[in-house]
JSON list of C-alpha atoms and ligand atoms in Angstrom, two decimals:
[
{"chain": "A", "resi": 1, "resn": "MET", "atom": "CA", "xyz": [66.79, 79.48, -4.55]},
{"chain": "A", "resi": 2, "resn": "ASP", "atom": "CA", "xyz": [70.27, 80.97, -4.51]},
{"chain": "A", "resi": 3, "resn": "CYS", "atom": "CA", "xyz": [72.20, 79.68, -7.49]},
{"chain": "A", "resi": 4, "resn": "LYS", "atom": "CA", "xyz": [74.72, 82.44, -7.77]},
{"chain": "A", "resi": 5, "resn": "MET", "atom": "CA", "xyz": [77.76, 80.22, -7.11]},
{"chain": "A", "resi": 6, "resn": "GLU", "atom": "CA", "xyz": [80.42, 81.12, -9.66]},
{"chain": "A", "resi": 7, "resn": "LYS", "atom": "CA", "xyz": [81.08, 78.43, -12.16]},
{"chain": "A", "resi": 8, "resn": "SER", "atom": "CA", "xyz": [84.45, 76.73, -11.68]},
{"chain": "A", "resi": 9, "resn": "LYS", "atom": "CA", "xyz": [87.01, 76.97, -14.47]},
{"chain": "A", "resi": 10, "resn": "ILE", "atom": "CA", "xyz": [86.95, 73.22, -15.03]},
{"chain": "A", "resi": 11, "resn": "GLN", "atom": "CA", "xyz": [83.16, 73.41, -15.43]},
{"chain": "A", "resi": 12, "resn": "MET", "atom": "CA", "xyz": [83.57, 76.25, -17.90]},
{"chain": "A", "resi": 13, "resn": "LEU", "atom": "CA", "xyz": [86.09, 74.17, -19.83]},
{"chain": "A", "resi": 14, "resn": "TYR", "atom": "CA", "xyz": [83.84, 71.09, -19.76]},
{"chain": "A", "resi": 15, "resn": "ASP", "atom": "CA", "xyz": [80.83, 73.11, -20.96]},
{"chain": "A", "resi": 16, "resn": "ALA", "atom": "CA", "xyz": [82.85, 74.71, -23.74]},
{"chain": "A", "resi": 17, "resn": "CYS", "atom": "CA", "xyz": [84.36, 71.36, -24.86]},
{"chain": "A", "resi": 18, "resn": "ASN", "atom": "CA", "xyz": [80.97, 69.72, -24.69]},
{"chain": "A", "resi": 19, "resn": "TYR", "atom": "CA", "xyz": [79.54, 72.41, -26.95]},
{"chain": "A", "resi": 20, "resn": "VAL", "atom": "CA", "xyz": [82.42, 72.61, -29.43]},
{"chain": "A", "resi": 21, "resn": "PHE", "atom": "CA", "xyz": [83.19, 68.91, -29.76]},
{"chain": "A", "resi": 22, "resn": "SER", "atom": "CA", "xyz": [79.60, 67.64, -29.83]},
{"chain": "A", "resi": 23, "resn": "GLN", "atom": "CA", "xyz": [78.75, 69.44, -33.06]},
{"chain": "A", "resi": 24, "resn": "GLU", "atom": "CA", "xyz": [78.86, 67.68, -36.42]},
{"chain": "A", "resi": 25, "resn": "GLU", "atom": "CA", "xyz": [81.43, 69.92, -38.02]},
{"chain": "A", "resi": 26, "resn": "LEU", "atom": "CA", "xyz": [85.00, 70.63, -36.92]},
{"chain": "A", "resi": 27, "resn": "PRO", "atom": "CA", "xyz": [85.47, 73.54, -34.53]},
{"chain": "A", "resi": 28, "resn": "ASN", "atom": "CA", "xyz": [86.05, 76.85, -36.24]},
{"chain": "A", "resi": 29, "resn": "PHE", "atom": "CA", "xyz": [88.77, 79.38, -35.44]},
{"chain": "A", "resi": 30, "resn": "GLN", "atom": "CA", "xyz": [86.66, 81.36, -33.02]},
{"chain": "A", "resi": 31, "resn": "GLN", "atom": "CA", "xyz": [85.70, 78.25, -31.11]},
{"chain": "A", "resi": 32, "resn": "ILE", "atom": "CA", "xyz": [89.32, 77.11, -30.83]},
{"chain": "A", "resi": 33, "resn": "GLN", "atom": "CA", "xyz": [90.24, 80.61, -29.64]},
{"chain": "A", "resi": 34, "resn": "TRP", "atom": "CA", "xyz": [87.46, 80.44, -27.07]},
{"chain": "A", "resi": 35, "resn": "LEU", "atom": "CA", "xyz": [88.82, 77.14, -25.74]},
{"chain": "A", "resi": 36, "resn": "LYS", "atom": "CA", "xyz": [92.38, 78.50, -25.73]},
{"chain": "A", "resi": 37, "resn": "ASN", "atom": "CA", "xyz": [91.33, 81.54, -23.78]},
{"chain": "A", "resi": 38, "resn": "ILE", "atom": "CA", "xyz": [89.68, 79.37, -21.13]},
{"chain": "A", "resi": 39, "resn": "LEU", "atom": "CA", "xyz": [92.61, 76.95, -21.01]},
{"chain": "A", "resi": 40, "resn": "ASN", "atom": "CA", "xyz": [95.10, 79.77, -20.53]},
{"chain": "A", "resi": 41, "resn": "THR", "atom": "CA", "xyz": [93.36, 81.01, -17.40]},
{"chain": "A", "resi": 42, "resn": "PHE", "atom": "CA", "xyz": [94.01, 77.82, -15.41]},
{"chain": "A", "resi": 43, "resn": "LYS", "atom": "CA", "xyz": [96.17, 77.74, -12.37]},
{"chain": "A", "resi": 44, "resn": "ALA", "atom": "CA", "xyz": [97.22, 74.60, -10.53]},
{"chain": "A", "resi": 45, "resn": "VAL", "atom": "CA", "xyz": [94.70, 75.16, -7.72]},
{"chain": "A", "resi": 46, "resn": "ASP", "atom": "CA", "xyz": [91.83, 75.25, -10.22]},
{"chain": "A", "resi": 47, "resn": "VAL", "atom": "CA", "xyz": [92.33, 71.51, -10.76]},
{"chain": "A", "resi": 48, "resn": "GLY", "atom": "CA", "xyz": [93.07, 70.62, -7.14]},
{"chain": "A", "resi": 49, "resn": "ILE", "atom": "CA", "xyz": [96.86, 70.85, -7.24]},
{"chain": "A", "resi": 50, "resn": "ASP", "atom": "CA", "xyz": [98.93, 72.73, -4.68]},
{"chain": "A", "resi": 51, "resn": "GLU", "atom": "CA", "xyz": [100.92, 75.66, -5.99]},
{"chain": "A", "resi": 52, "resn": "PHE", "atom": "CA", "xyz": [104.38, 74.81, -7.29]},
{"chain": "A", "resi": 53, "resn": "ARG", "atom": "CA", "xyz": [107.22, 76.38, -5.42]},
{"chain": "A", "resi": 54, "resn": "LEU", "atom": "CA", "xyz": [110.28, 78.08, -6.80]},
{"chain": "A", "resi": 55, "resn": "ASP", "atom": "CA", "xyz": [112.81, 76.14, -4.79]},
{"chain": "A", "resi": 56, "resn": "GLY", "atom": "CA", "xyz": [112.48, 73.10, -7.05]},
{"chain": "A", "resi": 57, "resn": "SER", "atom": "CA", "xyz": [113.14, 70.61, -4.25]},
{"chain": "A", "resi": 58, "resn": "PRO", "atom": "CA", "xyz": [112.86, 67.02, -5.44]},
{"chain": "A", "resi": 59, "resn": "GLY", "atom": "CA", "xyz": [109.58, 65.18, -5.18]},
{"chain": "A", "resi": 60, "resn": "SER", "atom": "CA", "xyz": [108.95, 63.54, -1.83]},
{"chain": "A", "resi": 61, "resn": "GLY", "atom": "CA", "xyz": [106.74, 60.87, -3.32]},
{"chain": "A", "resi": 62, "resn": "GLU", "atom": "CA", "xyz": [103.83, 62.12, -1.24]},
{"chain": "A", "resi": 63, "resn": "VAL", "atom": "CA", "xyz": [101.08, 62.68, -3.77]},
{"chain": "A", "resi": 64, "resn": "MET", "atom": "CA", "xyz": [98.60, 64.32, -1.44]},
{"chain": "A", "resi": 65, "resn": "ASN", "atom": "CA", "xyz": [99.21, 67.30, 0.83]},
{"chain": "A", "resi": 66, "resn": "SER", "atom": "CA", "xyz": [97.68, 67.81, 4.25]},
{"chain": "A", "resi": 67, "resn": "ASN", "atom": "CA", "xyz": [95.41, 70.47, 2.77]},
{"chain": "A", "resi": 68, "resn": "GLY", "atom": "CA", "xyz": [93.63, 67.89, 0.61]},
{"chain": "A", "resi": 69, "resn": "LEU", "atom": "CA", "xyz": [95.26, 68.93, -2.65]},
{"chain": "A", "resi": 70, "resn": "ILE", "atom": "CA", "xyz": [97.53, 66.97, -4.92]},
{"chain": "A", "resi": 71, "resn": "SER", "atom": "CA", "xyz": [101.13, 67.94, -4.28]},
{"chain": "A", "resi": 72, "resn": "GLY", "atom": "CA", "xyz": [102.39, 68.89, -7.72]},
{"chain": "A", "resi": 73, "resn": "GLN", "atom": "CA", "xyz": [105.76, 69.49, -6.16]},
{"chain": "A", "resi": 74, "resn": "GLY", "atom": "CA", "xyz": [105.74, 66.12, -4.44]},
{"chain": "A", "resi": 75, "resn": "VAL", "atom": "CA", "xyz": [105.28, 63.75, -7.36]},
{"chain": "A", "resi": 76, "resn": "SER", "atom": "CA", "xyz": [108.33, 61.66, -8.07]},
{"chain": "A", "resi": 77, "resn": "GLU", "atom": "CA", "xyz": [107.01, 60.13, -11.28]},
{"chain": "A", "resi": 78, "resn": "ILE", "atom": "CA", "xyz": [104.87, 61.45, -14.12]},
{"chain": "A", "resi": 79, "resn": "THR", "atom": "CA", "xyz": [101.37, 61.35, -12.68]},
{"chain": "A", "resi": 80, "resn": "TYR", "atom": "CA", "xyz": [98.13, 61.41, -14.60]},
{"chain": "A", "resi": 81, "resn": "ILE", "atom": "CA", "xyz": [95.01, 62.76, -12.98]},
{"chain": "A", "resi": 82, "resn": "HIS", "atom": "CA", "xyz": [91.94, 61.71, -14.96]},
{"chain": "A", "resi": 83, "resn": "ILE", "atom": "CA", "xyz": [89.11, 64.22, -14.93]},
{"chain": "A", "resi": 84, "resn": "TYR", "atom": "CA", "xyz": [86.65, 63.23, -17.64]},
{"chain": "A", "resi": 85, "resn": "GLU", "atom": "CA", "xyz": [86.31, 61.26, -20.83]},
{"chain": "A", "resi": 86, "resn": "CYS", "atom": "CA", "xyz": [83.49, 60.71, -23.30]},
{"chain": "A", "resi": 87, "resn": "ASP", "atom": "CA", "xyz": [83.43, 59.71, -26.97]},
{"chain": "A", "resi": 88, "resn": "GLN", "atom": "CA", "xyz": [84.07, 63.28, -28.05]},
{"chain": "A", "resi": 89, "resn": "PHE", "atom": "CA", "xyz": [86.88, 64.49, -25.75]},
{"chain": "A", "resi": 90, "resn": "SER", "atom": "CA", "xyz": [88.96, 63.80, -22.71]},
{"chain": "A", "resi": 91, "resn": "MET", "atom": "CA", "xyz": [90.35, 66.06, -19.96]},
{"chain": "A", "resi": 92, "resn": "GLY", "atom": "CA", "xyz": [93.14, 65.21, -17.59]},
{"chain": "A", "resi": 93, "resn": "ILE", "atom": "CA", "xyz": [96.31, 66.53, -16.03]},
{"chain": "A", "resi": 94, "resn": "PHE", "atom": "CA", "xyz": [99.87, 65.27, -16.23]},
{"chain": "A", "resi": 95, "resn": "CYS", "atom": "CA", "xyz": [102.11, 66.29, -13.31]},
{"chain": "A", "resi": 96, "resn": "PHE", "atom": "CA", "xyz": [105.77, 66.21, -14.03]},
{"chain": "A", "resi": 97, "resn": "PRO", "atom": "CA", "xyz": [108.71, 66.07, -11.64]},
{"chain": "A", "resi": 98, "resn": "ALA", "atom": "CA", "xyz": [111.71, 68.06, -12.75]},
{"chain": "A", "resi": 99, "resn": "GLY", "atom": "CA", "xyz": [113.76, 66.43, -15.47]},
{"chain": "A", "resi": 100, "resn": "ARG", "atom": "CA", "xyz": [111.25, 63.81, -16.50]},
{"chain": "A", "resi": 101, "resn": "THR", "atom": "CA", "xyz": [110.58, 63.27, -20.21]},
{"chain": "A", "resi": 102, "resn": "PHE", "atom": "CA", "xyz": [107.41, 62.14, -21.84]},
{"chain": "A", "resi": 103, "resn": "PRO", "atom": "CA", "xyz": [108.70, 60.17, -24.84]},
{"chain": "A", "resi": 104, "resn": "LEU", "atom": "CA", "xyz": [107.97, 60.65, -28.52]},
{"chain": "A", "resi": 105, "resn": "HIS", "atom": "CA", "xyz": [104.34, 59.89, -29.22]},
{"chain": "A", "resi": 106, "resn": "ASP", "atom": "CA", "xyz": [101.63, 60.80, -31.69]},
{"chain": "A", "resi": 107, "resn": "HIS", "atom": "CA", "xyz": [97.98, 61.86, -31.73]},
{"chain": "A", "resi": 108, "resn": "PRO", "atom": "CA", "xyz": [96.38, 59.85, -34.53]},
{"chain": "A", "resi": 109, "resn": "GLY", "atom": "CA", "xyz": [93.17, 61.24, -35.97]},
{"chain": "A", "resi": 110, "resn": "MET", "atom": "CA", "xyz": [92.80, 63.92, -33.36]},
{"chain": "A", "resi": 111, "resn": "THR", "atom": "CA", "xyz": [91.56, 67.32, -34.35]},
{"chain": "A", "resi": 112, "resn": "PHE", "atom": "CA", "xyz": [92.37, 69.09, -31.09]},
{"chain": "A", "resi": 113, "resn": "THR", "atom": "CA", "xyz": [95.12, 68.59, -28.53]},
{"chain": "A", "resi": 114, "resn": "SER", "atom": "CA", "xyz": [95.96, 71.17, -25.99]},
{"chain": "A", "resi": 115, "resn": "LYS", "atom": "CA", "xyz": [98.63, 71.22, -23.33]},
{"chain": "A", "resi": 116, "resn": "PRO", "atom": "CA", "xyz": [98.91, 74.53, -21.51]},
{"chain": "A", "resi": 117, "resn": "THR", "atom": "CA", "xyz": [101.27, 74.37, -18.53]},
{"chain": "A", "resi": 118, "resn": "ILE", "atom": "CA", "xyz": [99.56, 75.12, -15.27]},
{"chain": "A", "resi": 119, "resn": "GLY", "atom": "CA", "xyz": [102.66, 74.96, -13.11]},
{"chain": "A", "resi": 120, "resn": "PHE", "atom": "CA", "xyz": [105.62, 76.96, -14.25]},
{"chain": "A", "resi": 121, "resn": "VAL", "atom": "CA", "xyz": [104.66, 78.45, -17.57]},
{"chain": "A", "resi": 122, "resn": "GLY", "atom": "CA", "xyz": [107.22, 78.05, -20.28]},
{"chain": "A", "resi": 123, "resn": "ARG", "atom": "CA", "xyz": [109.62, 75.91, -18.30]},
{"chain": "A", "resi": 124, "resn": "LEU", "atom": "CA", "xyz": [109.67, 72.91, -20.56]},
{"chain": "A", "resi": 125, "resn": "VAL", "atom": "CA", "xyz": [112.56, 72.21, -22.86]},
{"chain": "A", "resi": 126, "resn": "ALA", "atom": "CA", "xyz": [112.69, 74.57, -25.78]},
{"chain": "A", "resi": 127, "resn": "PRO", "atom": "CA", "xyz": [111.46, 72.99, -28.95]},
{"chain": "A", "resi": 128, "resn": "GLU", "atom": "CA", "xyz": [113.38, 72.46, -32.13]},
{"chain": "A", "resi": 129, "resn": "GLN", "atom": "CA", "xyz": [110.16, 73.37, -33.90]},
{"chain": "A", "resi": 130, "resn": "MET", "atom": "CA", "xyz": [106.95, 74.49, -32.41]},
{"chain": "A", "resi": 131, "resn": "SER", "atom": "CA", "xyz": [103.85, 72.59, -33.34]},
{"chain": "A", "resi": 132, "resn": "SER", "atom": "CA", "xyz": [101.76, 74.45, -35.84]},
{"chain": "A", "resi": 133, "resn": "SER", "atom": "CA", "xyz": [98.55, 74.94, -34.00]},
{"chain": "A", "resi": 134, "resn": "MET", "atom": "CA", "xyz": [97.14, 73.40, -30.91]},
{"chain": "A", "resi": 135, "resn": "HIS", "atom": "CA", "xyz": [100.01, 72.55, -28.66]},
{"chain": "A", "resi": 136, "resn": "HIS", "atom": "CA", "xyz": [100.54, 75.38, -26.28]},
{"chain": "A", "resi": 137, "resn": "VAL", "atom": "CA", "xyz": [103.62, 74.36, -24.45]},
{"chain": "A", "resi": 138, "resn": "ASN", "atom": "CA", "xyz": [107.14, 73.93, -25.67]},
{"chain": "A", "resi": 139, "resn": "HIS", "atom": "CA", "xyz": [107.47, 70.53, -27.19]},
{"chain": "A", "resi": 140, "resn": "ARG", "atom": "CA", "xyz": [110.04, 68.87, -29.27]},
{"chain": "A", "resi": 141, "resn": "SER", "atom": "CA", "xyz": [107.82, 68.42, -32.26]},
{"chain": "A", "resi": 142, "resn": "LEU", "atom": "CA", "xyz": [108.52, 66.58, -35.50]},
{"chain": "A", "resi": 143, "resn": "PHE", "atom": "CA", "xyz": [106.74, 67.09, -38.78]},
{"chain": "A", "resi": 144, "resn": "PRO", "atom": "CA", "xyz": [104.01, 69.19, -37.17]},
{"chain": "A", "resi": 145, "resn": "ARG", "atom": "CA", "xyz": [102.63, 70.38, -40.48]},
{"chain": "A", "resi": 146, "resn": "SER", "atom": "CA", "xyz": [102.54, 67.12, -42.36]},
{"chain": "A", "resi": 147, "resn": "GLY", "atom": "CA", "xyz": [100.11, 65.21, -40.21]},
{"chain": "A", "resi": 148, "resn": "GLY", "atom": "CA", "xyz": [102.73, 63.42, -38.15]},
{"chain": "A", "resi": 149, "resn": "ASN", "atom": "CA", "xyz": [102.66, 65.64, -35.10]},
{"chain": "A", "resi": 150, "resn": "ILE", "atom": "CA", "xyz": [105.05, 63.39, -33.23]},
{"chain": "A", "resi": 151, "resn": "HIS", "atom": "CA", "xyz": [106.50, 65.02, -30.19]},
{"chain": "A", "resi": 152, "resn": "SER", "atom": "CA", "xyz": [108.10, 64.64, -26.77]},
{"chain": "A", "resi": 153, "resn": "PHE", "atom": "CA", "xyz": [108.57, 67.02, -23.89]},
{"chain": "A", "resi": 154, "resn": "THR", "atom": "CA", "xyz": [110.81, 67.33, -20.89]},
{"chain": "A", "resi": 155, "resn": "ALA", "atom": "CA", "xyz": [109.98, 69.24, -17.71]},
{"chain": "A", "resi": 156, "resn": "LEU", "atom": "CA", "xyz": [112.80, 71.40, -16.51]},
{"chain": "A", "resi": 157, "resn": "THR", "atom": "CA", "xyz": [111.00, 72.15, -13.24]},
{"chain": "A", "resi": 158, "resn": "PRO", "atom": "CA", "xyz": [108.01, 70.49, -11.60]},
{"chain": "A", "resi": 159, "resn": "CYS", "atom": "CA", "xyz": [104.96, 71.44, -13.59]},
{"chain": "A", "resi": 160, "resn": "ALA", "atom": "CA", "xyz": [101.57, 70.21, -14.66]},
{"chain": "A", "resi": 161, "resn": "ILE", "atom": "CA", "xyz": [99.87, 70.29, -18.06]},
{"chain": "A", "resi": 162, "resn": "LEU", "atom": "CA", "xyz": [96.19, 70.28, -18.71]},
{"chain": "A", "resi": 163, "resn": "ASP", "atom": "CA", "xyz": [95.56, 67.67, -21.37]},
{"chain": "A", "resi": 164, "resn": "VAL", "atom": "CA", "xyz": [92.50, 68.08, -23.56]},
{"chain": "A", "resi": 165, "resn": "LEU", "atom": "CA", "xyz": [92.17, 65.72, -26.54]},
{"chain": "A", "resi": 166, "resn": "SER", "atom": "CA", "xyz": [89.42, 65.49, -29.10]},
{"chain": "A", "resi": 167, "resn": "PRO", "atom": "CA", "xyz": [88.63, 62.83, -29.93]},
{"chain": "A", "resi": 168, "resn": "PRO", "atom": "CA", "xyz": [90.37, 60.85, -27.18]},
{"chain": "A", "resi": 169, "resn": "TYR", "atom": "CA", "xyz": [92.78, 57.98, -27.70]},
{"chain": "A", "resi": 170, "resn": "SER", "atom": "CA", "xyz": [90.92, 54.77, -28.49]},
{"chain": "A", "resi": 171, "resn": "ASP", "atom": "CA", "xyz": [92.40, 51.43, -29.49]},
{"chain": "A", "resi": 172, "resn": "ASP", "atom": "CA", "xyz": [89.00, 50.22, -30.64]},
{"chain": "A", "resi": 173, "resn": "LEU", "atom": "CA", "xyz": [88.42, 53.19, -32.92]},
{"chain": "A", "resi": 174, "resn": "GLY", "atom": "CA", "xyz": [91.85, 53.22, -34.52]},
{"chain": "A", "resi": 175, "resn": "ARG", "atom": "CA", "xyz": [93.36, 55.94, -32.39]},
{"chain": "A", "resi": 176, "resn": "PRO", "atom": "CA", "xyz": [95.95, 54.05, -30.33]},
{"chain": "A", "resi": 177, "resn": "SER", "atom": "CA", "xyz": [98.78, 55.86, -28.62]},
{"chain": "A", "resi": 178, "resn": "THR", "atom": "CA", "xyz": [102.02, 54.89, -30.31]},
{"chain": "A", "resi": 179, "resn": "TYR", "atom": "CA", "xyz": [105.49, 55.65, -29.02]},
{"chain": "A", "resi": 180, "resn": "PHE", "atom": "CA", "xyz": [108.59, 56.07, -31.14]},
{"chain": "A", "resi": 181, "resn": "LEU", "atom": "CA", "xyz": [112.32, 55.81, -30.87]},
{"chain": "A", "resi": 182, "resn": "ASP", "atom": "CA", "xyz": [114.40, 58.31, -32.77]},
{"chain": "A", "resi": 183, "resn": "PHE", "atom": "CA", "xyz": [117.84, 57.65, -34.19]},
{"chain": "A", "resi": 184, "resn": "PRO", "atom": "CA", "xyz": [119.73, 60.78, -35.22]},
{"chain": "A", "resi": 185, "resn": "ILE", "atom": "CA", "xyz": [121.27, 60.64, -38.69]},
{"chain": "A", "resi": 186, "resn": "PRO", "atom": "CA", "xyz": [124.87, 61.86, -38.28]},
{"chain": "A", "resi": 187, "resn": "SER", "atom": "CA", "xyz": [125.17, 62.97, -41.88]},
{"chain": "A", "resi": 188, "resn": "LEU", "atom": "CA", "xyz": [121.95, 64.95, -41.73]},
{"chain": "A", "resi": 189, "resn": "PRO", "atom": "CA", "xyz": [122.05, 67.13, -38.60]},
{"chain": "A", "resi": 190, "resn": "GLY", "atom": "CA", "xyz": [118.59, 67.80, -37.27]},
{"chain": "A", "resi": 191, "resn": "TYR", "atom": "CA", "xyz": [117.10, 64.70, -38.90]},
{"chain": "A", "resi": 192, "resn": "ALA", "atom": "CA", "xyz": [116.36, 61.33, -37.37]},
{"chain": "A", "resi": 193, "resn": "TRP", "atom": "CA", "xyz": [114.92, 57.97, -38.29]},
{"chain": "A", "resi": 194, "resn": "LEU", "atom": "CA", "xyz": [111.82, 57.16, -36.32]},
{"chain": "A", "resi": 195, "resn": "GLU", "atom": "CA", "xyz": [110.99, 53.61, -35.29]},
{"chain": "A", "resi": 196, "resn": "GLU", "atom": "CA", "xyz": [107.64, 52.63, -33.89]},
{"chain": "A", "resi": 197, "resn": "ARG", "atom": "CA", "xyz": [107.90, 50.98, -30.53]},
{"chain": "A", "resi": 198, "resn": "GLU", "atom": "CA", "xyz": [106.11, 47.68, -30.29]},
{"chain": "A", "resi": 199, "resn": "VAL", "atom": "CA", "xyz": [105.25, 47.94, -26.63]},
{"chain": "A", "resi": 200, "resn": "LYS", "atom": "CA", "xyz": [102.12, 49.76, -25.55]},
{"chain": "A", "resi": 201, "resn": "LEU", "atom": "CA", "xyz": [103.89, 51.61, -22.75]},
{"chain": "A", "resi": 202, "resn": "PRO", "atom": "CA", "xyz": [107.66, 52.03, -23.04]},
{"chain": "A", "resi": 203, "resn": "CYS", "atom": "CA", "xyz": [109.56, 50.68, -20.03]},
{"chain": "A", "resi": 204, "resn": "ASP", "atom": "CA", "xyz": [111.29, 54.03, -19.62]},
{"chain": "A", "resi": 205, "resn": "LEU", "atom": "CA", "xyz": [107.91, 55.70, -19.14]},
{"chain": "A", "resi": 206, "resn": "VAL", "atom": "CA", "xyz": [106.33, 55.40, -15.74]},
{"chain": "A", "resi": 207, "resn": "VAL", "atom": "CA", "xyz": [102.94, 57.03, -15.36]},
{"chain": "A", "resi": 208, "resn": "LYS", "atom": "CA", "xyz": [101.25, 56.86, -12.01]},
{"chain": "A", "resi": 209, "resn": "GLY", "atom": "CA", "xyz": [97.63, 57.73, -11.32]},
{"chain": "A", "resi": 210, "resn": "ALA", "atom": "CA", "xyz": [96.25, 60.15, -8.80]},
{"chain": "A", "resi": 211, "resn": "PRO", "atom": "CA", "xyz": [92.66, 61.15, -8.02]},
{"chain": "A", "resi": 212, "resn": "TYR", "atom": "CA", "xyz": [91.15, 64.40, -9.22]},
{"chain": "A", "resi": 213, "resn": "LEU", "atom": "CA", "xyz": [90.64, 66.63, -6.18]},
{"chain": "A", "resi": 214, "resn": "GLY", "atom": "CA", "xyz": [89.59, 69.85, -7.90]},
{"chain": "A", "resi": 215, "resn": "PRO", "atom": "CA", "xyz": [86.12, 71.38, -8.00]},
{"chain": "A", "resi": 216, "resn": "PRO", "atom": "CA", "xyz": [83.50, 68.74, -8.81]},
{"chain": "A", "resi": 217, "resn": "LEU", "atom": "CA", "xyz": [82.33, 68.50, -12.37]},
{"chain": "A", "resi": 218, "resn": "ASP", "atom": "CA", "xyz": [78.64, 68.62, -13.09]},
{"chain": "A", "resi": 219, "resn": "VAL", "atom": "CA", "xyz": [77.95, 66.39, -16.06]},
{"chain": "A", "resi": 220, "resn": "PRO", "atom": "CA", "xyz": [74.77, 64.66, -17.24]},
{"chain": "A", "resi": 221, "resn": "ASP", "atom": "CA", "xyz": [74.43, 61.17, -15.76]},
{"chain": "A", "resi": 222, "resn": "ASP", "atom": "CA", "xyz": [74.56, 59.50, -19.15]},
{"chain": "A", "resi": 223, "resn": "ASP", "atom": "CA", "xyz": [77.80, 61.34, -19.82]},
{"chain": "A", "resi": 224, "resn": "LEU", "atom": "CA", "xyz": [79.69, 59.54, -17.10]},
{"chain": "A", "resi": 225, "resn": "CYS", "atom": "CA", "xyz": [82.02, 56.77, -18.16]},
{"chain": "B", "resi": 301, "resn": "LIG", "atom": "FE1", "xyz": [101.11, 65.00, -27.08]}
]
């Protein structure tokens, strides 16, 4: 039997996440580095997204190209492509049209969040502070070292980010996604009051869904959810 097919990057990432996040203890530095190294090799086509172009033409609204790939360039709203989720971790992709902002939000109780850009690297709005550890793209990030880790990001050009969270958001398990409003304090430049938004999904945030069209993921049957 010829089983020499090369493993896809998304399979490598799944296998690594499955190993690292299924263990009892928190991942160690080497394991995080291992995940980061895999994450940083991703290109758009590795997750079924057409290459982004340099011309930056506005999204056509057509989510799928004739070649059977998601048109990263074509999305006109923030678009989430779900890949996989289990109790330990989740994997998905956010595609951003140019100029769209993902509002201030947090990651309660999560030990790993990773967002490498797989479109134009480094083309998100420059941060006021960089997050201390796991966030790989340029975010606006507040209190990253004090447990708050509240941040937003704005895409300057069309791009996609590969979103790996461990453990995933879960309302039932006390890890809801919460969004915030910030009110700058004029007398304290650089500081702002934060107010928790009561709505689950802010009305200024539109997130559409699109199917995952990348290489198929081989997971145990009882892992599917
Ligand atoms: Fe985030």
